Coordinates of C-alpha atoms in Angstrom, one line a residue:
Chain A
M25 CA 36.3 76.1 30.9
G26 CA 35.0 75.8 27.5
L27 CA 37.6 77.8 25.5
Q28 CA 39.6 74.5 25.9
N29 CA 37.2 71.6 24.5
T30 CA 37.3 73.3 21.0
A31 CA 38.1 70.1 19.2
P32 CA 34.9 68.0 17.1
K33 CA 34.5 65.2 19.7
T34 CA 34.1 62.5 17.4
D35 CA 36.8 61.4 14.4
Q36 CA 34.0 62.5 11.6
E37 CA 34.4 66.4 9.8
P38 CA 33.7 69.3 12.6
T39 CA 30.5 70.1 11.6
L40 CA 29.0 73.9 10.9
R41 CA 28.8 74.3 14.1
E42 CA 31.5 73.1 16.1
R43 CA 33.0 75.3 12.9
G44 CA 31.9 78.8 13.9
R45 CA 32.4 77.5 17.0
A46 CA 35.9 77.1 17.7
K47 CA 36.0 80.5 14.9
R48 CA 34.2 82.5 17.4
I49 CA 36.8 81.5 20.1
A50 CA 40.4 82.4 18.1
R51 CA 38.6 85.8 17.6
I52 CA 38.0 85.9 21.0
R53 CA 41.0 84.8 22.0
S54 CA 43.2 87.1 19.7
A55 CA 41.0 90.0 20.8
A56 CA 41.2 89.8 24.3
E57 CA 45.2 89.5 23.6
E58 CA 45.0 92.4 21.5
L59 CA 43.3 94.2 24.0
F60 CA 45.1 93.2 27.5
A61 CA 48.4 93.5 25.3
A62 CA 48.2 97.4 24.7
R63 CA 46.1 98.2 27.5
G64 CA 46.7 95.9 30.6
Y65 CA 43.5 93.5 32.4
D66 CA 42.6 96.5 34.6
D67 CA 41.5 99.0 31.6
V68 CA 39.9 96.1 29.3
S69 CA 36.4 95.3 30.2
M70 CA 34.7 92.7 28.2
S71 CA 32.2 94.2 26.3
E72 CA 35.6 95.9 24.2
V73 CA 36.7 91.6 24.2
A74 CA 33.5 91.8 23.0
R75 CA 32.7 94.1 20.0
L76 CA 36.9 93.6 19.0
A77 CA 35.9 90.5 18.9
E78 CA 32.6 90.9 16.2
V79 CA 30.5 88.5 19.1
G80 CA 27.3 89.9 21.5
E81 CA 28.4 90.4 24.6
A82 CA 25.6 87.1 25.5
T83 CA 27.7 85.2 23.2
L84 CA 31.3 86.0 24.6
F85 CA 29.5 84.9 28.2
R86 CA 28.1 81.6 27.1
Y87 CA 32.2 80.7 26.2
V88 CA 33.8 82.5 29.6
N89 CA 32.7 82.8 32.7
S90 CA 34.4 85.9 33.4
K91 CA 37.7 87.9 32.2
S92 CA 39.8 86.2 35.0
D93 CA 39.0 83.4 32.6
L94 CA 40.3 85.2 29.2
L95 CA 43.4 86.2 31.9
L96 CA 43.8 82.6 32.5
M97 CA 43.7 81.7 28.4
M98 CA 46.3 84.2 28.3
I99 CA 48.6 84.2 30.8
G100 CA 48.2 80.5 32.8
E101 CA 49.1 78.0 29.4
R102 CA 52.3 80.6 29.1
V103 CA 53.4 80.3 33.0
A104 CA 52.2 76.3 32.9
A105 CA 55.4 76.5 29.7
L106 CA 58.0 78.3 31.0
L107 CA 57.3 76.0 35.3
D108 CA 58.4 73.2 32.1
D109 CA 61.5 75.3 30.8
I110 CA 62.3 75.5 34.4
E111 CA 62.0 72.2 35.9
R112 CA 63.2 70.7 33.0
A113 CA 66.7 72.7 32.7
D114 CA 67.3 72.2 37.0
A115 CA 67.0 68.8 36.2
L116 CA 70.6 69.3 34.3
A117 CA 71.5 71.7 36.6
P118 CA 75.2 71.0 38.7
S119 CA 75.2 70.2 42.3
G120 CA 78.6 69.7 43.2
S121 CA 78.6 73.0 46.3
G122 CA 76.8 74.5 48.4
R123 CA 76.8 78.5 45.6
D124 CA 75.0 75.5 42.8
Y125 CA 72.0 74.9 44.9
L126 CA 72.2 78.5 45.2
D127 CA 72.9 79.3 41.6
R128 CA 69.7 76.8 41.6
I129 CA 67.1 78.4 42.7
Y130 CA 68.6 81.9 41.0
R131 CA 67.8 80.6 37.9
I132 CA 64.4 79.7 38.9
Y133 CA 63.5 82.7 39.8
E134 CA 65.5 85.1 37.2
S135 CA 63.1 82.2 34.4
R136 CA 60.0 83.6 36.9
A137 CA 61.2 87.5 36.8
S138 CA 62.0 87.6 33.2
M139 CA 58.7 86.7 32.1
Y140 CA 56.9 89.9 34.1
V141 CA 59.9 92.3 32.7
S142 CA 58.2 91.1 29.2
D143 CA 54.2 91.6 30.6
P144 CA 54.4 92.9 34.0
M145 CA 50.2 94.3 34.3
N146 CA 49.0 91.1 33.0
I147 CA 51.2 88.7 35.4
S148 CA 51.0 91.1 38.3
A149 CA 46.8 90.6 37.5
F150 CA 47.0 86.9 36.8
M151 CA 49.4 87.2 40.6
M152 CA 46.7 89.0 42.1
V153 CA 43.3 87.1 41.1
G154 CA 45.5 84.1 41.7
L155 CA 45.5 84.9 45.3
D156 CA 41.0 85.9 45.0
D157 CA 39.4 83.3 46.7
A158 CA 36.5 83.7 45.3
S159 CA 38.3 83.3 41.3
S160 CA 37.8 80.4 39.5
L161 CA 41.5 81.2 38.7
S162 CA 43.3 79.6 41.9
A163 CA 43.1 76.4 42.2
Q164 CA 44.9 76.6 38.9
A165 CA 47.6 79.7 40.1
I166 CA 47.9 77.8 43.3
S167 CA 49.0 74.4 40.9
M168 CA 51.5 76.9 39.5
G169 CA 53.0 78.0 43.1
D170 CA 53.0 74.9 44.2
R171 CA 55.0 74.1 41.7
T172 CA 58.1 76.6 42.1
L173 CA 57.4 75.4 46.1
A174 CA 58.3 71.9 45.1
L175 CA 61.0 72.2 43.0
V176 CA 62.7 75.0 45.4
T177 CA 62.4 72.7 48.1
R178 CA 63.6 70.5 47.0
I179 CA 66.8 71.7 45.8
L180 CA 67.3 73.0 49.6
E181 CA 67.0 70.1 51.3
E182 CA 69.6 67.8 48.8
G183 CA 71.4 71.6 49.8
Q184 CA 71.2 70.1 53.5
Q185 CA 71.1 66.3 53.5
A186 CA 74.6 67.3 50.9
G187 CA 75.8 69.3 54.2
Y188 CA 76.1 72.2 52.2
I189 CA 72.9 74.5 53.0
S190 CA 72.1 74.9 56.5
D191 CA 69.9 72.8 58.5
A192 CA 68.6 75.2 61.0
A193 CA 65.4 76.5 58.5
H194 CA 63.0 74.4 57.5
A195 CA 63.8 73.7 53.6
R196 CA 59.6 74.2 52.9
T197 CA 59.7 77.5 54.9
V198 CA 63.0 79.3 52.6
A199 CA 60.6 78.1 50.0
L200 CA 57.6 79.9 51.1
N201 CA 60.5 82.8 52.0
C202 CA 61.7 82.6 48.4
N203 CA 58.3 82.6 46.5
G204 CA 56.6 85.8 49.2
A205 CA 59.2 87.9 47.9
H206 CA 58.6 87.9 44.7
L207 CA 54.5 87.7 44.7
H208 CA 55.8 90.6 47.2
E209 CA 58.0 92.1 44.7
I210 CA 55.1 91.9 41.9
S211 CA 52.8 93.6 44.5
R212 CA 54.4 96.1 45.7
S213 CA 56.0 97.9 42.1
P214 CA 53.1 99.7 40.7
V215 CA 51.7 101.5 43.7
R216 CA 56.1 102.4 44.8
K217 CA 55.9 103.1 40.6
L218 CA 59.5 100.8 40.3
S219 CA 60.3 100.2 37.5
P220 CA 59.6 96.3 35.5
E221 CA 63.3 96.7 34.2
T222 CA 65.0 97.0 37.6
F223 CA 62.7 94.1 39.0
P224 CA 65.4 90.7 38.1
T225 CA 68.1 93.0 40.8
R226 CA 65.1 93.7 43.4
L227 CA 64.2 90.6 43.5
R228 CA 67.9 88.7 43.4
E229 CA 69.0 91.3 45.9
R230 CA 65.6 90.3 48.1
L231 CA 66.3 86.1 47.0
A232 CA 70.2 86.7 48.4
A233 CA 69.5 87.8 51.5
Q234 CA 67.7 85.1 52.3
L235 CA 69.4 82.0 51.7
E236 CA 73.5 83.6 51.0
P237 CA 73.8 83.3 55.1
L238 CA 72.3 79.2 54.9
L239 CA 75.3 79.2 52.7
V240 CA 77.7 76.2 55.0
V241 CA 81.5 77.0 54.3
K242 CA 82.4 73.1 53.9
A243 CA 86.2 72.0 54.3
R244 CA 88.2 70.8 51.7
P245 CA 88.0 67.3 52.0
K246 CA 92.0 66.5 52.9
G247 CA 93.8 63.9 50.7
Chain B
M30 CA 38.9 112.7 53.2
G31 CA 35.2 114.1 53.9
L32 CA 34.2 112.4 56.7
Q33 CA 37.3 113.1 58.9
N34 CA 36.5 117.0 58.6
T35 CA 33.4 116.6 61.2
A36 CA 34.6 119.8 63.4
P37 CA 33.3 123.0 62.4
K38 CA 34.9 125.5 61.7
T39 CA 35.0 128.1 63.8
D40 CA 34.7 128.2 68.0
Q41 CA 30.2 129.1 67.4
E42 CA 27.2 126.3 68.1
P43 CA 27.0 124.0 65.6
T44 CA 24.7 125.0 63.5
L45 CA 21.4 122.7 62.6
R46 CA 23.6 122.0 58.9
E47 CA 26.6 121.6 60.8
R48 CA 25.0 119.0 63.7
G49 CA 22.9 117.2 60.8
R50 CA 26.3 116.7 58.7
A51 CA 27.8 115.3 61.7
K52 CA 24.4 113.0 62.6
R53 CA 24.7 111.6 58.8
I54 CA 28.4 110.7 59.1
A55 CA 28.4 108.7 62.4
R56 CA 25.7 107.0 61.0
I57 CA 27.0 106.3 58.3
R58 CA 30.5 105.5 59.6
S59 CA 29.2 102.3 62.3
A60 CA 26.8 101.5 59.6
A61 CA 29.7 100.5 58.0
E62 CA 31.7 99.1 61.1
E63 CA 28.5 96.9 61.5
L64 CA 28.2 95.6 57.9
F65 CA 32.4 94.8 57.0
A66 CA 32.3 93.3 60.6
A67 CA 29.4 91.1 59.6
R68 CA 30.3 90.0 56.4
G69 CA 33.2 91.5 55.7
Y70 CA 34.2 94.1 52.9
D71 CA 34.4 92.0 49.8
D72 CA 30.9 91.0 50.4
V73 CA 29.0 94.3 51.2
S74 CA 28.2 97.1 48.9
M75 CA 28.0 101.0 48.9
S76 CA 24.2 101.1 49.0
E77 CA 24.0 98.3 51.6
V78 CA 25.9 101.2 54.0
A79 CA 23.6 103.8 52.6
R80 CA 19.7 101.5 53.6
L81 CA 21.4 100.6 57.0
A82 CA 22.3 104.3 57.5
E83 CA 19.9 105.6 56.7
V84 CA 20.8 107.8 54.1
G85 CA 20.5 108.3 50.3
E86 CA 23.3 106.7 48.2
A87 CA 23.7 109.4 46.8
T88 CA 23.9 111.4 50.0
L89 CA 26.4 108.5 50.8
F90 CA 29.0 109.3 47.9
R91 CA 28.3 113.2 48.7
Y92 CA 30.5 112.2 52.1
V93 CA 32.7 108.8 51.1
N94 CA 34.3 108.1 47.5
S95 CA 34.7 105.0 47.4
K96 CA 34.3 101.8 49.4
S97 CA 37.8 101.6 49.5
D98 CA 37.0 105.2 51.5
L99 CA 34.8 103.1 54.2
L100 CA 37.6 101.0 54.4
L101 CA 40.5 103.2 54.9
M102 CA 37.5 105.5 57.1
M103 CA 38.2 101.7 59.7
I104 CA 41.0 100.0 59.8
G105 CA 43.5 102.8 58.7
E106 CA 43.1 104.6 62.5
R107 CA 43.6 101.1 64.2
V108 CA 46.2 100.5 62.3
A109 CA 48.1 104.1 62.6
A110 CA 47.4 103.5 66.4
L111 CA 48.5 99.5 66.3
L112 CA 51.9 101.6 64.9
D113 CA 52.2 104.3 67.9
D114 CA 52.0 101.3 70.5
I115 CA 54.4 99.4 68.5
E116 CA 57.0 102.7 68.0
R117 CA 56.5 103.6 71.7
A118 CA 57.3 99.5 73.0
D119 CA 60.7 99.4 70.9
A120 CA 61.1 102.5 72.2
L121 CA 62.1 100.3 75.9
A122 CA 63.4 97.0 74.6
P123 CA 66.5 95.9 76.1
S124 CA 69.3 95.2 73.2
G125 CA 72.2 93.5 75.2
S126 CA 72.3 91.0 72.8
G127 CA 71.8 89.6 69.6
R128 CA 69.3 87.5 70.8
D129 CA 67.1 91.5 71.7
Y130 CA 67.6 92.6 68.5
L131 CA 65.6 89.7 67.0
D132 CA 63.0 89.7 69.4
R133 CA 61.8 93.8 69.3
I134 CA 61.1 92.7 65.2
Y135 CA 59.6 89.0 66.6
R136 CA 57.7 91.3 69.1
I137 CA 57.1 93.7 66.3
Y138 CA 55.3 91.5 63.9
E139 CA 53.8 89.8 67.1
S140 CA 51.7 92.7 67.1
R141 CA 50.4 93.0 63.9
A142 CA 49.3 89.7 63.2
S143 CA 47.6 90.1 66.5
M144 CA 45.4 92.7 64.4
Y145 CA 45.1 90.7 61.8
V146 CA 43.9 87.9 63.9
S147 CA 41.3 90.2 65.7
D148 CA 39.3 90.7 62.1
P149 CA 41.0 89.2 59.4
M150 CA 38.6 89.4 56.1
N151 CA 38.8 93.7 56.4
I152 CA 43.1 93.4 57.6
S153 CA 43.4 91.2 54.4
A154 CA 41.1 93.9 52.2
F155 CA 43.0 96.8 53.9
M156 CA 46.1 95.0 52.3
M157 CA 44.9 93.8 49.3
V158 CA 43.6 97.3 48.6
G159 CA 46.3 99.3 49.4
L160 CA 48.7 98.0 46.8
D161 CA 46.1 99.2 44.5
D162 CA 47.9 101.8 42.4
A163 CA 44.6 103.2 41.4
S164 CA 43.5 103.2 45.2
S165 CA 43.2 106.6 47.2
L166 CA 43.9 104.3 50.1
S167 CA 47.2 103.4 48.3
A168 CA 49.0 106.2 49.6
Q169 CA 48.2 106.0 53.1
A170 CA 48.8 102.7 52.9
I171 CA 52.5 103.0 52.0
S172 CA 53.3 105.6 54.2
M173 CA 51.8 102.0 56.7
G174 CA 54.2 99.5 54.9
D175 CA 57.3 102.8 55.5
R176 CA 57.2 102.5 59.4
T177 CA 57.7 99.3 59.7
L178 CA 60.1 99.0 57.1
A179 CA 62.0 102.0 59.1
L180 CA 61.3 100.6 62.6
V181 CA 62.9 97.4 61.6
T182 CA 65.6 98.4 59.0
R183 CA 66.9 100.0 62.1
I184 CA 67.3 97.9 64.7
L185 CA 68.4 96.2 62.4
E186 CA 71.6 97.8 61.4
E187 CA 71.7 98.6 64.7
G188 CA 71.9 94.9 65.8
Q189 CA 74.6 95.0 63.3
Q190 CA 77.0 97.7 64.5
A191 CA 76.8 96.6 67.7
G192 CA 77.9 93.1 65.9
Y193 CA 75.3 91.0 67.1
I194 CA 74.2 90.6 63.4
S195 CA 75.7 89.6 60.4
D196 CA 76.0 92.2 57.9
A197 CA 76.9 90.4 55.2
A198 CA 72.6 91.2 53.9
H199 CA 71.1 94.5 53.6
A200 CA 69.4 95.7 56.5
R201 CA 66.4 96.9 54.6
T202 CA 66.5 94.0 52.0
V203 CA 65.9 92.5 55.1
A204 CA 63.4 94.3 56.7
L205 CA 61.2 93.8 53.9
N206 CA 61.6 90.2 53.8
C207 CA 59.8 90.2 57.0
N208 CA 57.6 92.6 55.5
G209 CA 56.5 90.4 52.4
A210 CA 56.6 87.2 54.5
H211 CA 54.1 89.1 56.4
L212 CA 51.8 90.2 53.1
H213 CA 52.6 87.4 51.4
E214 CA 51.5 85.3 54.1
I215 CA 48.5 87.2 54.3
S216 CA 47.4 87.4 51.1
R217 CA 47.5 83.0 50.5
S218 CA 45.8 82.5 54.0
P219 CA 42.1 82.9 52.3
V220 CA 43.1 81.2 49.4
R221 CA 44.7 78.3 51.0
K222 CA 42.6 78.0 53.6
L223 CA 44.7 78.9 56.6
S224 CA 42.5 79.6 59.7
P225 CA 43.8 83.2 60.8
E226 CA 43.9 80.9 64.6
T227 CA 47.4 79.9 63.1
F228 CA 48.0 82.7 61.2
P229 CA 51.3 84.3 64.3
T230 CA 52.7 80.3 64.4
R231 CA 53.2 80.6 60.8
L232 CA 54.0 84.0 60.2
R233 CA 57.1 83.8 63.3
E234 CA 58.3 80.4 61.3
R235 CA 58.7 82.7 58.1
L236 CA 60.5 85.3 59.9
A237 CA 62.6 82.7 61.9
A238 CA 64.2 81.1 58.7
Q239 CA 64.8 84.8 57.5
L240 CA 66.7 86.4 60.5
E241 CA 68.3 83.4 63.1
P242 CA 70.4 82.6 60.3
L243 CA 71.8 86.5 60.5
L244 CA 72.4 86.0 64.4
V245 CA 76.4 86.9 65.6
V246 CA 76.9 84.6 68.1
K247 CA 80.1 87.1 70.2
A248 CA 82.3 84.9 72.4
R249 CA 81.8 86.5 75.6
P250 CA 84.3 89.0 76.4
K251 CA 87.0 88.1 79.0
G252 CA 87.4 89.3 82.5

């Protein structure tokens, strides 16, 4: 995507042309952020972004292919940073009991839920656009979904190997169901008029219904 | 919706005007069915429907408000009929063991999965449009989702009362997770390039991961 390729190609000073380009990109970016934050992705048009960024619409489309590319720029980086944080935090989490394994999974979705609560309209648009196979966003959204899926699968497999989590179900299928509950709860919230504030509690309950029955109560070793 | 209101209001012979209206509606309906079946909802435009139905675009919009109304007309009736069948079949299903309760739930989703396999593009469009809170379809899609949700909740509650299903999780939350797995598996299939033919197996595995751990193995009564 052209918008991320803002650095000049050599060590030399940027030319006038390159500086103009960088300025326009910064204006487009901040215009999109302002408009999306105020009214949400669905209700903002590219011509409004062009107007607020003080560029012509033709110029806007030289820098971004589509409105969904603007969304990717805004939300994609935030989601990627959140996943970095989640993976770092999880690497330090304790795993001394079955409860620890489940808590690691709950914490992952607490982080994701809090991002949704902070910007429900745009996060849910990002998710819906990511599910559209015709969108240039979908590859990126898939790779982000895969990171959560891989992490939760690994936690469950570790828990199964340690004997704390039932291995009656495939770890990856359970992880897929956790992701599914997250996405489904986001997608049904607007149409069901559910408040974003109750999202973390709703999601937690849905995850618990899947995960708690898998907890194996081990006898304490004698000694 | 105007399209379903095709019957004349009195017992008298339909007027010329009413007959013309009914004919145009039939032509619009069959044009939409032909085009959607051939290429899928997303790739068909209202002007193509008008052209094939041999009506002007303004006339088309006198009968249907939007492309999603055409989808509702095509898919909505089919889904409603399927739900009638599912509810009738379930009322006759045996419930003598925990396995019976789970099998009732699997059968519901087998029926829903087979409808998806028969027309994946339009069923998935129906689902996505139903999740759009700005769409006139969403109320109808919600009420259809609610029917499955209510039925699966009832089956689980009966199983819990009979002591065959663990009551550690709320029945309605488990039912919501089953619906979520169904919708999530539909929504990820195109972007993941998963074949519709493998959908029933994929869905079954996801449901089993949620439901099998809830099965309570009861001791056989002595005697």
